[in-house]
Amino acid sequence: MHKSTSGSSLGPDGLDLTQSFFKPILNAAPPSPTKHHNKISVIGAGNVGMAIAQTILTQDLVDELVLVDAIQDKLRGEMLDLQHAAAFLPRTKIQASTDYAVTTGSDLCIVTAGARQLNGESRLNLLQRNVTLFKKIIPPLVRYSPHCVLLIVSNPVDVLTYIAWKLSGFSSNRVIGSGTNLDSSRFRFLIADHLDVNAQDVQAYIVGEHGDSSVALWSSISVGGVPVLSFLEKQQIAYEKEMLENIHKEVINGAYEVISLKGYTSWAIGYSVANLARTIMRNQRKIHPVSVLAKGFYGIDGGEVFLSLPAQLGRGGVLGVTNIHMTQDEMKRLKDSANTILEVQNHLGI
């Protein structure tokens, strides 16, 4: 497929006009040999992939952004559409191809590609088709970018992150799932909405499976540094556990509601993943609830399973898992969530 880049070959026969347009500096020193070229590849140019790509571009995170997809015409159309916005965006080289060689030297590879569920198809059969798809995606990414971090967004994200880890041969810290980073954002929004505060002042996590068995960590929620539940108890302010459960249900059903209304989710996951990309590429060492290899943390020892835990992220991927306080009930729910994911993996025969 033809790749269009931001080169300066505008003259006849591809003549490079740079030498004519600019007068060179005499005796100029060469650039520093230190690597400053940042590159992200997004695999899958669907609604989610393009929302991620667009958000990354607006945040000035990379020197080069690559799109890979199997549908050639749509892929080229998306690439051109983004390139035509160059005057309004930070300068970024945008490339697209159906050939994975275009991803060579990526620092971060974001995988959003996935098979669509067919009418009447079981979730297990859909997952098996996605496993087959990942066997075509992950090996070439690893071959062309052996030092990259893999960030998996495709659903079911926890199981597919595990699959990507197995297929890649990478250390577990370099394979991350987007997990409950977005769920936690929805959680913070709903709490902020109830308390009429800014969501950025709410510290709250959803952990475990990105799905129905996720766990809301109510015991560690704070607003402006004030632990919410312990504050309510000290002030003898009554609250109903049913209300808390309803907020958690709203988090779980949030994506389903958006899909029922507009057909798909895109913008929130786009911002969520771009936020993760920023933390990784800028080595910000921020804590995000993302899908990581959970074995050995919080009493999870039944097998190799990826699920979301609050983890510190940086240029090397996962730098560590936070020792966050959990009640006995929360710990039990987290282990149950791990078992739910392991059961699916066992059905796959992996």
mmCIF file of C-alpha atoms in Angstrom:
data_model
loop_
_atom_site.group_PDB
_atom_site.id
_atom_site.type_symbol
_atom_site.label_atom_id
_atom_site.label_comp_id
_atom_site.label_asym_id
_atom_site.label_seq_id
_atom_site.Cartn_x
_atom_site.Cartn_y
_atom_site.Cartn_z
ATOM 1 C CA MET A 1 0.000 0.000 0.000
ATOM 2 C CA HIS A 2 1.191 3.527 -0.786
ATOM 3 C CA LYS A 3 2.478 5.335 2.284
ATOM 4 C CA SER A 4 2.151 9.096 2.416
ATOM 5 C CA THR A 5 4.472 10.974 4.746
ATOM 6 C CA SER A 6 5.349 14.565 5.514
ATOM 7 C CA GLY A 7 8.446 14.675 3.252
ATOM 8 C CA SER A 8 9.575 17.605 1.103
ATOM 9 C CA SER A 9 9.592 15.908 -2.330
ATOM 10 C CA LEU A 10 7.381 18.386 -4.178
ATOM 11 C CA GLY A 11 9.413 18.899 -7.360
ATOM 12 C CA PRO A 12 9.365 16.874 -10.581
ATOM 13 C CA ASP A 13 10.383 13.228 -10.213
ATOM 14 C CA GLY A 14 10.296 13.557 -6.454
ATOM 15 C CA LEU A 15 12.987 16.263 -6.335
ATOM 16 C CA ASP A 16 13.812 17.220 -2.750
ATOM 17 C CA LEU A 17 13.256 20.979 -2.510
ATOM 18 C CA THR A 18 14.687 21.324 0.992
ATOM 19 C CA GLN A 19 18.175 22.188 -0.315
ATOM 20 C CA SER A 20 16.742 24.941 -2.519
ATOM 21 C CA PHE A 21 14.299 26.310 0.006
ATOM 22 C CA PHE A 22 16.694 26.591 2.950
ATOM 23 C CA LYS A 23 20.240 27.893 3.077
ATOM 24 C CA PRO A 24 22.310 25.425 5.108
ATOM 25 C CA ILE A 25 24.313 26.421 8.196
ATOM 26 C CA LEU A 26 28.031 26.136 7.517
ATOM 27 C CA ASN A 27 30.031 23.740 9.718
ATOM 28 C CA ALA A 28 26.860 22.642 11.535
ATOM 29 C CA ALA A 29 27.322 19.933 14.169
ATOM 30 C CA PRO A 30 25.302 16.728 13.663
ATOM 31 C CA PRO A 31 22.268 16.030 15.872
ATOM 32 C CA SER A 32 22.773 14.324 19.217
ATOM 33 C CA PRO A 33 23.057 10.554 18.821
ATOM 34 C CA THR A 34 20.646 10.175 21.750
ATOM 35 C CA LYS A 35 17.283 8.807 20.546
ATOM 36 C CA HIS A 36 14.648 11.518 20.597
ATOM 37 C CA HIS A 37 12.319 10.064 17.967
ATOM 38 C CA ASN A 38 9.130 8.826 19.640
ATOM 39 C CA LYS A 39 6.894 6.466 17.709
ATOM 40 C CA ILE A 40 3.489 4.929 18.442
ATOM 41 C CA SER A 41 1.707 2.380 16.268
ATOM 42 C CA VAL A 42 -2.058 1.865 16.487
ATOM 43 C CA ILE A 43 -3.298 -1.491 15.206
ATOM 44 C CA GLY A 44 -6.907 -1.271 14.062
ATOM 45 C CA ALA A 45 -8.362 1.798 12.333
ATOM 46 C CA GLY A 46 -11.931 1.357 13.553
ATOM 47 C CA ASN A 47 -13.848 3.800 15.740
ATOM 48 C CA VAL A 48 -11.756 3.081 18.843
ATOM 49 C CA GLY A 49 -8.401 3.046 17.070
ATOM 50 C CA MET A 50 -9.064 6.339 15.310
ATOM 51 C CA ALA A 51 -10.327 8.026 18.494
ATOM 52 C CA ILE A 52 -7.064 6.979 20.171
ATOM 53 C CA ALA A 53 -4.968 8.175 17.216
ATOM 54 C CA GLN A 54 -6.753 11.529 17.039
ATOM 55 C CA THR A 55 -6.357 12.134 20.782
ATOM 56 C CA ILE A 56 -2.664 11.190 20.725
ATOM 57 C CA LEU A 57 -2.110 13.668 17.886
ATOM 58 C CA THR A 58 -3.719 16.558 19.779
ATOM 59 C CA GLN A 59 -1.540 15.854 22.845
ATOM 60 C CA ASP A 60 1.775 16.228 20.984
ATOM 61 C CA LEU A 61 3.081 12.891 22.296
ATOM 62 C CA VAL A 62 5.020 11.548 19.328
ATOM 63 C CA ASP A 63 7.159 12.382 16.328
ATOM 64 C CA GLU A 64 5.601 9.552 14.312
ATOM 65 C CA LEU A 65 2.184 7.906 14.421
ATOM 66 C CA VAL A 66 1.501 4.730 12.455
ATOM 67 C CA LEU A 67 -1.864 3.172 11.593
ATOM 68 C CA VAL A 68 -2.202 -0.493 10.603
ATOM 69 C CA ASP A 69 -5.397 -2.159 9.414
ATOM 70 C CA ALA A 70 -6.482 -4.921 7.035
ATOM 71 C CA ILE A 71 -8.928 -2.728 5.062
ATOM 72 C CA GLN A 72 -6.652 -0.813 2.711
ATOM 73 C CA ASP A 73 -9.007 1.859 1.330
ATOM 74 C CA LYS A 74 -10.445 2.847 4.710
ATOM 75 C CA LEU A 75 -6.958 2.900 6.200
ATOM 76 C CA ARG A 76 -5.646 5.274 3.528
ATOM 77 C CA GLY A 77 -8.735 7.446 3.890
ATOM 78 C CA GLU A 78 -8.224 7.758 7.652
ATOM 79 C CA MET A 79 -4.524 8.561 7.175
ATOM 80 C CA LEU A 80 -5.256 11.297 4.614
ATOM 81 C CA ASP A 81 -8.020 12.754 6.773
ATOM 82 C CA LEU A 82 -5.567 13.152 9.674
ATOM 83 C CA GLN A 83 -2.748 14.439 7.451
ATOM 84 C CA HIS A 84 -5.024 17.138 6.048
ATOM 85 C CA ALA A 85 -5.367 18.540 9.583
ATOM 86 C CA ALA A 86 -1.593 19.122 9.799
ATOM 87 C CA ALA A 87 -1.975 22.919 9.991
ATOM 88 C CA PHE A 88 -3.995 22.577 13.196
ATOM 89 C CA LEU A 89 -1.898 19.918 14.958
ATOM 90 C CA PRO A 90 1.599 19.555 16.415
ATOM 91 C CA ARG A 91 3.993 18.369 13.684
ATOM 92 C CA THR A 92 3.757 14.587 13.483
ATOM 93 C CA LYS A 93 4.699 12.190 10.703
ATOM 94 C CA ILE A 94 1.615 10.056 9.989
ATOM 95 C CA GLN A 95 1.963 6.789 8.118
ATOM 96 C CA ALA A 96 -0.405 3.932 7.360
ATOM 97 C CA SER A 97 -0.017 0.499 5.817
ATOM 98 C CA THR A 98 -1.393 -3.020 5.806
ATOM 99 C CA ASP A 99 2.238 -4.183 6.143
ATOM 100 C CA TYR A 100 3.498 -4.440 9.735
ATOM 101 C CA ALA A 101 6.986 -3.399 8.601
ATOM 102 C CA VAL A 102 5.727 0.197 8.890
ATOM 103 C CA THR A 103 5.678 -0.248 12.703
ATOM 104 C CA THR A 104 9.462 -0.816 12.851
ATOM 105 C CA GLY A 105 11.069 0.826 15.881
ATOM 106 C CA SER A 106 7.843 1.674 17.712
ATOM 107 C CA ASP A 107 8.113 2.594 21.386
ATOM 108 C CA LEU A 108 4.472 1.738 22.050
ATOM 109 C CA CYS A 109 2.139 -0.537 20.070
ATOM 110 C CA ILE A 110 -1.566 -0.097 20.836
ATOM 111 C CA VAL A 111 -3.767 -2.981 19.697
ATOM 112 C CA THR A 112 -7.462 -2.190 19.157
ATOM 113 C CA ALA A 113 -8.183 -4.710 16.389
ATOM 114 C CA GLY A 114 -10.744 -7.408 17.105
ATOM 115 C CA ALA A 115 -13.330 -9.619 15.462
ATOM 116 C CA ARG A 116 -16.946 -8.442 15.660
ATOM 117 C CA GLN A 117 -19.499 -10.662 17.342
ATOM 118 C CA LEU A 118 -21.748 -12.406 14.836
ATOM 119 C CA ASN A 119 -25.482 -12.719 15.363
ATOM 120 C CA GLY A 120 -26.090 -15.578 17.808
ATOM 121 C CA GLU A 121 -22.363 -16.201 18.321
ATOM 122 C CA SER A 122 -21.232 -17.242 21.807
ATOM 123 C CA ARG A 123 -18.683 -15.067 23.667
ATOM 124 C CA LEU A 124 -16.325 -18.048 23.816
ATOM 125 C CA ASN A 125 -16.401 -18.537 20.036
ATOM 126 C CA LEU A 126 -15.830 -14.798 19.547
ATOM 127 C CA LEU A 127 -12.863 -14.981 21.902
ATOM 128 C CA GLN A 128 -11.403 -17.943 20.008
ATOM 129 C CA ARG A 129 -11.617 -15.944 16.758
ATOM 130 C CA ASN A 130 -9.847 -13.030 18.444
ATOM 131 C CA VAL A 131 -7.105 -15.369 19.668
ATOM 132 C CA THR A 132 -6.614 -16.482 16.042
ATOM 133 C CA LEU A 133 -6.451 -12.817 15.007
ATOM 134 C CA PHE A 134 -3.875 -12.016 17.709
ATOM 135 C CA LYS A 135 -1.663 -14.805 16.398
ATOM 136 C CA LYS A 136 -1.400 -12.745 13.196
ATOM 137 C CA ILE A 137 -0.906 -9.394 14.964
ATOM 138 C CA ILE A 138 1.423 -9.864 17.934
ATOM 139 C CA PRO A 139 4.353 -11.794 16.356
ATOM 140 C CA PRO A 140 5.050 -9.189 13.618
ATOM 141 C CA LEU A 141 4.804 -6.336 16.142
ATOM 142 C CA VAL A 142 7.389 -8.083 18.305
ATOM 143 C CA ARG A 143 9.590 -8.817 15.288
ATOM 144 C CA TYR A 144 9.672 -5.207 14.095
ATOM 145 C CA SER A 145 9.677 -3.530 17.540
ATOM 146 C CA PRO A 146 11.371 -5.934 19.975
ATOM 147 C CA HIS A 147 11.808 -3.260 22.649
ATOM 148 C CA CYS A 148 8.283 -1.816 22.575
ATOM 149 C CA VAL A 149 5.564 -1.818 25.217
ATOM 150 C CA LEU A 150 2.357 -3.566 24.121
ATOM 151 C CA LEU A 151 -0.903 -1.891 25.175
ATOM 152 C CA ILE A 152 -3.955 -4.049 24.509
ATOM 153 C CA VAL A 153 -7.382 -2.421 24.147
ATOM 154 C CA SER A 154 -9.317 -5.150 22.278
ATOM 155 C CA ASN A 155 -12.013 -6.938 24.289
ATOM 156 C CA PRO A 156 -12.224 -9.076 26.335
ATOM 157 C CA VAL A 157 -9.151 -7.100 27.308
ATOM 158 C CA ASP A 158 -7.918 -9.149 30.285
ATOM 159 C CA VAL A 159 -7.825 -12.487 28.461
ATOM 160 C CA LEU A 160 -6.436 -10.944 25.269
ATOM 161 C CA THR A 161 -3.693 -9.194 27.259
ATOM 162 C CA TYR A 162 -2.737 -12.598 28.632
ATOM 163 C CA ILE A 163 -2.759 -14.007 25.074
ATOM 164 C CA ALA A 164 -0.582 -11.110 23.850
ATOM 165 C CA TRP A 165 1.876 -11.729 26.688
ATOM 166 C CA LYS A 166 2.162 -15.422 25.822
ATOM 167 C CA LEU A 167 2.539 -14.749 22.090
ATOM 168 C CA SER A 168 5.091 -11.955 22.550
ATOM 169 C CA GLY A 169 7.548 -13.664 24.863
ATOM 170 C CA PHE A 170 7.972 -10.270 26.569
ATOM 171 C CA SER A 171 8.484 -9.755 30.290
ATOM 172 C CA SER A 172 5.086 -9.168 31.898
ATOM 173 C CA ASN A 173 5.887 -5.518 32.693
ATOM 174 C CA ARG A 174 5.941 -4.729 28.958
ATOM 175 C CA VAL A 175 2.430 -6.058 28.233
ATOM 176 C CA ILE A 176 -0.454 -3.987 29.598
ATOM 177 C CA GLY A 177 -4.218 -4.029 29.106
ATOM 178 C CA SER A 178 -6.280 -0.827 29.155
ATOM 179 C CA GLY A 179 -8.347 -2.664 31.777
ATOM 180 C CA THR A 180 -10.467 -0.587 34.143
ATOM 181 C CA ASN A 181 -8.770 2.751 33.497
ATOM 182 C CA LEU A 182 -11.956 3.932 31.758
ATOM 183 C CA ASP A 183 -14.243 2.177 34.276
ATOM 184 C CA SER A 184 -12.455 4.098 37.041
ATOM 185 C CA SER A 185 -12.962 7.350 35.144
ATOM 186 C CA ARG A 186 -16.701 6.613 34.912
ATOM 187 C CA PHE A 187 -16.647 5.777 38.646
ATOM 188 C CA ARG A 188 -14.945 9.068 39.514
ATOM 189 C CA PHE A 189 -17.397 10.983 37.322
ATOM 190 C CA LEU A 190 -20.426 9.436 39.029
ATOM 191 C CA ILE A 191 -19.061 10.080 42.538
ATOM 192 C CA ALA A 192 -18.139 13.647 41.580
ATOM 193 C CA ASP A 193 -21.620 14.119 40.146
ATOM 194 C CA HIS A 194 -23.217 12.930 43.405
ATOM 195 C CA LEU A 195 -21.007 15.235 45.510
ATOM 196 C CA ASP A 196 -20.939 18.151 43.036
ATOM 197 C CA VAL A 197 -17.139 18.310 42.878
ATOM 198 C CA ASN A 198 -14.545 18.085 40.107
ATOM 199 C CA ALA A 199 -13.843 14.482 39.063
ATOM 200 C CA GLN A 200 -10.106 15.214 39.189
ATOM 201 C CA ASP A 201 -10.438 15.694 42.959
ATOM 202 C CA VAL A 202 -11.889 12.194 43.372
ATOM 203 C CA GLN A 203 -9.492 9.311 44.039
ATOM 204 C CA ALA A 204 -11.330 6.064 43.284
ATOM 205 C CA TYR A 205 -10.561 2.746 41.611
ATOM 206 C CA ILE A 206 -12.405 -0.059 39.906
ATOM 207 C CA VAL A 207 -10.209 -3.182 39.894
ATOM 208 C CA GLY A 208 -10.429 -6.777 38.695
ATOM 209 C CA GLU A 209 -12.034 -7.793 35.422
ATOM 210 C CA HIS A 210 -12.982 -5.179 32.856
ATOM 211 C CA GLY A 211 -16.506 -6.541 32.938
ATOM 212 C CA ASP A 212 -19.328 -7.718 35.162
ATOM 213 C CA SER A 213 -17.113 -9.115 37.957
ATOM 214 C CA SER A 214 -15.195 -5.852 38.471
ATOM 215 C CA VAL A 215 -14.708 -4.612 42.043
ATOM 216 C CA ALA A 216 -15.358 -1.072 43.302
ATOM 217 C CA LEU A 217 -12.868 -0.171 46.050
ATOM 218 C CA TRP A 218 -15.200 1.881 48.208
ATOM 219 C CA SER A 219 -12.966 1.616 51.281
ATOM 220 C CA SER A 220 -10.181 3.681 49.662
ATOM 221 C CA ILE A 221 -12.249 6.414 47.979
ATOM 222 C CA SER A 222 -11.224 9.942 48.891
ATOM 223 C CA VAL A 223 -12.304 13.410 47.787
ATOM 224 C CA GLY A 224 -9.778 16.187 48.204
ATOM 225 C CA GLY A 225 -7.747 13.877 50.427
ATOM 226 C CA VAL A 226 -10.708 13.081 52.715
ATOM 227 C CA PRO A 227 -11.599 9.348 52.951
ATOM 228 C CA VAL A 228 -15.309 9.377 52.108
ATOM 229 C CA LEU A 229 -16.775 6.371 53.954
ATOM 230 C CA SER A 230 -14.772 6.849 57.165
ATOM 231 C CA PHE A 231 -15.736 10.544 57.122
ATOM 232 C CA LEU A 232 -19.430 9.659 56.829
ATOM 233 C CA GLU A 233 -19.115 7.170 59.702
ATOM 234 C CA LYS A 234 -17.290 9.653 61.961
ATOM 235 C CA GLN A 235 -19.919 12.276 61.227
ATOM 236 C CA GLN A 236 -22.621 9.631 61.793
ATOM 237 C CA ILE A 237 -24.062 10.342 58.367
ATOM 238 C CA ALA A 238 -26.149 7.412 57.205
ATOM 239 C CA TYR A 239 -25.694 5.944 53.756
ATOM 240 C CA GLU A 240 -27.166 2.881 52.108
ATOM 241 C CA LYS A 241 -24.968 0.144 50.686
ATOM 242 C CA GLU A 242 -27.588 -0.297 47.978
ATOM 243 C CA MET A 243 -26.811 3.232 46.768
ATOM 244 C CA LEU A 244 -23.125 2.309 46.488
ATOM 245 C CA GLU A 245 -23.979 -0.852 44.562
ATOM 246 C CA ASN A 246 -26.168 1.141 42.188
ATOM 247 C CA ILE A 247 -23.288 3.491 41.383
ATOM 248 C CA HIS A 248 -21.091 0.467 40.613
ATOM 249 C CA LYS A 249 -23.812 -0.963 38.378
ATOM 250 C CA GLU A 250 -23.945 2.349 36.504
ATOM 251 C CA VAL A 251 -20.196 2.010 35.875
ATOM 252 C CA ILE A 252 -20.605 -1.530 34.522
ATOM 253 C CA ASN A 253 -23.585 -0.590 32.353
ATOM 254 C CA GLY A 254 -22.070 2.689 31.136
ATOM 255 C CA ALA A 255 -20.559 1.243 27.961
ATOM 256 C CA TYR A 256 -23.694 -0.772 27.187
ATOM 257 C CA GLU A 257 -25.803 2.393 27.387
ATOM 258 C CA VAL A 258 -23.480 4.311 25.039
ATOM 259 C CA ILE A 259 -23.481 1.397 22.566
ATOM 260 C CA SER A 260 -27.278 1.157 22.656
ATOM 261 C CA LEU A 261 -27.543 4.890 21.894
ATOM 262 C CA LYS A 262 -24.820 5.490 19.296
ATOM 263 C CA GLY A 263 -23.785 1.994 18.243
ATOM 264 C CA TYR A 264 -20.260 1.983 19.679
ATOM 265 C CA THR A 265 -17.968 3.653 22.224
ATOM 266 C CA SER A 266 -15.026 5.738 21.049
ATOM 267 C CA TRP A 267 -14.278 9.096 22.643
ATOM 268 C CA ALA A 268 -13.957 8.068 26.293
ATOM 269 C CA ILE A 269 -11.757 5.050 25.481
ATOM 270 C CA GLY A 270 -9.766 7.302 23.127
ATOM 271 C CA TYR A 271 -9.000 9.742 25.932
ATOM 272 C CA SER A 272 -8.376 6.899 28.394
ATOM 273 C CA VAL A 273 -5.802 5.135 26.205
ATOM 274 C CA ALA A 274 -4.139 8.398 25.139
ATOM 275 C CA ASN A 275 -3.810 9.178 28.854
ATOM 276 C CA LEU A 276 -2.028 5.839 29.367
ATOM 277 C CA ALA A 277 0.171 6.514 26.338
ATOM 278 C CA ARG A 278 1.150 9.899 27.767
ATOM 279 C CA THR A 279 2.155 8.369 31.103
ATOM 280 C CA ILE A 280 4.260 5.701 29.372
ATOM 281 C CA MET A 281 5.897 7.876 26.696
ATOM 282 C CA ARG A 282 6.675 10.751 29.083
ATOM 283 C CA ASN A 283 7.770 8.380 31.875
ATOM 284 C CA GLN A 284 5.400 10.150 34.258
ATOM 285 C CA ARG A 285 5.275 7.281 36.791
ATOM 286 C CA LYS A 286 1.575 7.882 37.392
ATOM 287 C CA ILE A 287 -0.739 5.269 38.903
ATOM 288 C CA HIS A 288 -3.440 3.806 36.669
ATOM 289 C CA PRO A 289 -5.816 0.853 37.160
ATOM 290 C CA VAL A 290 -4.703 -1.294 34.225
ATOM 291 C CA SER A 291 -4.608 -4.991 33.404
ATOM 292 C CA VAL A 292 -1.332 -6.507 34.630
ATOM 293 C CA LEU A 293 -0.093 -9.986 35.511
ATOM 294 C CA ALA A 294 -1.760 -10.276 38.918
ATOM 295 C CA LYS A 295 -0.240 -13.506 40.213
ATOM 296 C CA GLY A 296 1.379 -12.869 43.597
ATOM 297 C CA PHE A 297 -0.549 -9.677 44.346
ATOM 298 C CA TYR A 298 -3.402 -9.390 46.852
ATOM 299 C CA GLY A 299 -3.490 -13.141 47.458
ATOM 300 C CA ILE A 300 -4.088 -14.038 43.793
ATOM 301 C CA ASP A 301 -2.129 -17.242 43.265
ATOM 302 C CA GLY A 302 -4.462 -19.612 41.406
ATOM 303 C CA GLY A 303 -2.780 -19.164 38.024
ATOM 304 C CA GLU A 304 -1.392 -16.672 35.531
ATOM 305 C CA VAL A 305 -4.112 -14.107 35.076
ATOM 306 C CA PHE A 306 -4.211 -10.496 33.919
ATOM 307 C CA LEU A 307 -6.655 -8.154 35.639
ATOM 308 C CA SER A 308 -6.708 -4.529 36.674
ATOM 309 C CA LEU A 309 -4.795 -3.324 39.705
ATOM 310 C CA PRO A 310 -3.544 0.198 40.501
ATOM 311 C CA ALA A 311 -0.114 0.139 38.846
ATOM 312 C CA GLN A 312 2.647 2.681 38.394
ATOM 313 C CA LEU A 313 3.470 3.155 34.710
ATOM 314 C CA GLY A 314 6.479 4.627 32.953
ATOM 315 C CA ARG A 315 8.706 4.252 29.930
ATOM 316 C CA GLY A 316 9.440 0.619 30.818
ATOM 317 C CA GLY A 317 5.759 -0.272 31.123
ATOM 318 C CA VAL A 318 4.585 -1.462 34.544
ATOM 319 C CA LEU A 319 6.999 -0.233 37.231
ATOM 320 C CA GLY A 320 5.104 -1.652 40.200
ATOM 321 C CA VAL A 321 1.717 -2.446 41.724
ATOM 322 C CA THR A 322 0.358 -0.192 44.468
ATOM 323 C CA ASN A 323 -0.215 -1.629 47.944
ATOM 324 C CA ILE A 324 -3.689 -0.138 48.244
ATOM 325 C CA HIS A 325 -5.876 -0.910 51.257
ATOM 326 C CA MET A 326 -8.692 -3.391 50.653
ATOM 327 C CA THR A 327 -11.282 -4.797 53.029
ATOM 328 C CA GLN A 328 -11.686 -8.565 53.374
ATOM 329 C CA ASP A 329 -14.839 -8.375 51.252
ATOM 330 C CA GLU A 330 -13.035 -6.446 48.499
ATOM 331 C CA MET A 331 -10.174 -8.967 48.555
ATOM 332 C CA LYS A 332 -12.655 -11.828 48.216
ATOM 333 C CA ARG A 333 -14.416 -10.136 45.301
ATOM 334 C CA LEU A 334 -11.075 -9.527 43.598
ATOM 335 C CA LYS A 335 -10.142 -13.211 43.900
ATOM 336 C CA ASP A 336 -13.568 -14.177 42.548
ATOM 337 C CA SER A 337 -12.975 -11.829 39.607
ATOM 338 C CA ALA A 338 -9.611 -13.507 38.958
ATOM 339 C CA ASN A 339 -11.295 -16.928 38.994
ATOM 340 C CA THR A 340 -13.906 -15.693 36.489
ATOM 341 C CA ILE A 341 -11.139 -14.753 34.038
ATOM 342 C CA LEU A 342 -9.197 -17.987 34.684
ATOM 343 C CA GLU A 343 -12.311 -20.011 33.941
ATOM 344 C CA VAL A 344 -12.561 -18.379 30.494
ATOM 345 C CA GLN A 345 -8.860 -19.049 29.850
ATOM 346 C CA ASN A 346 -9.322 -22.695 30.833
ATOM 347 C CA HIS A 347 -12.166 -23.047 28.313
ATOM 348 C CA LEU A 348 -9.766 -21.831 25.641
ATOM 349 C CA GLY A 349 -7.379 -24.605 26.561
ATOM 350 C CA ILE A 350 -4.497 -22.180 27.041
#
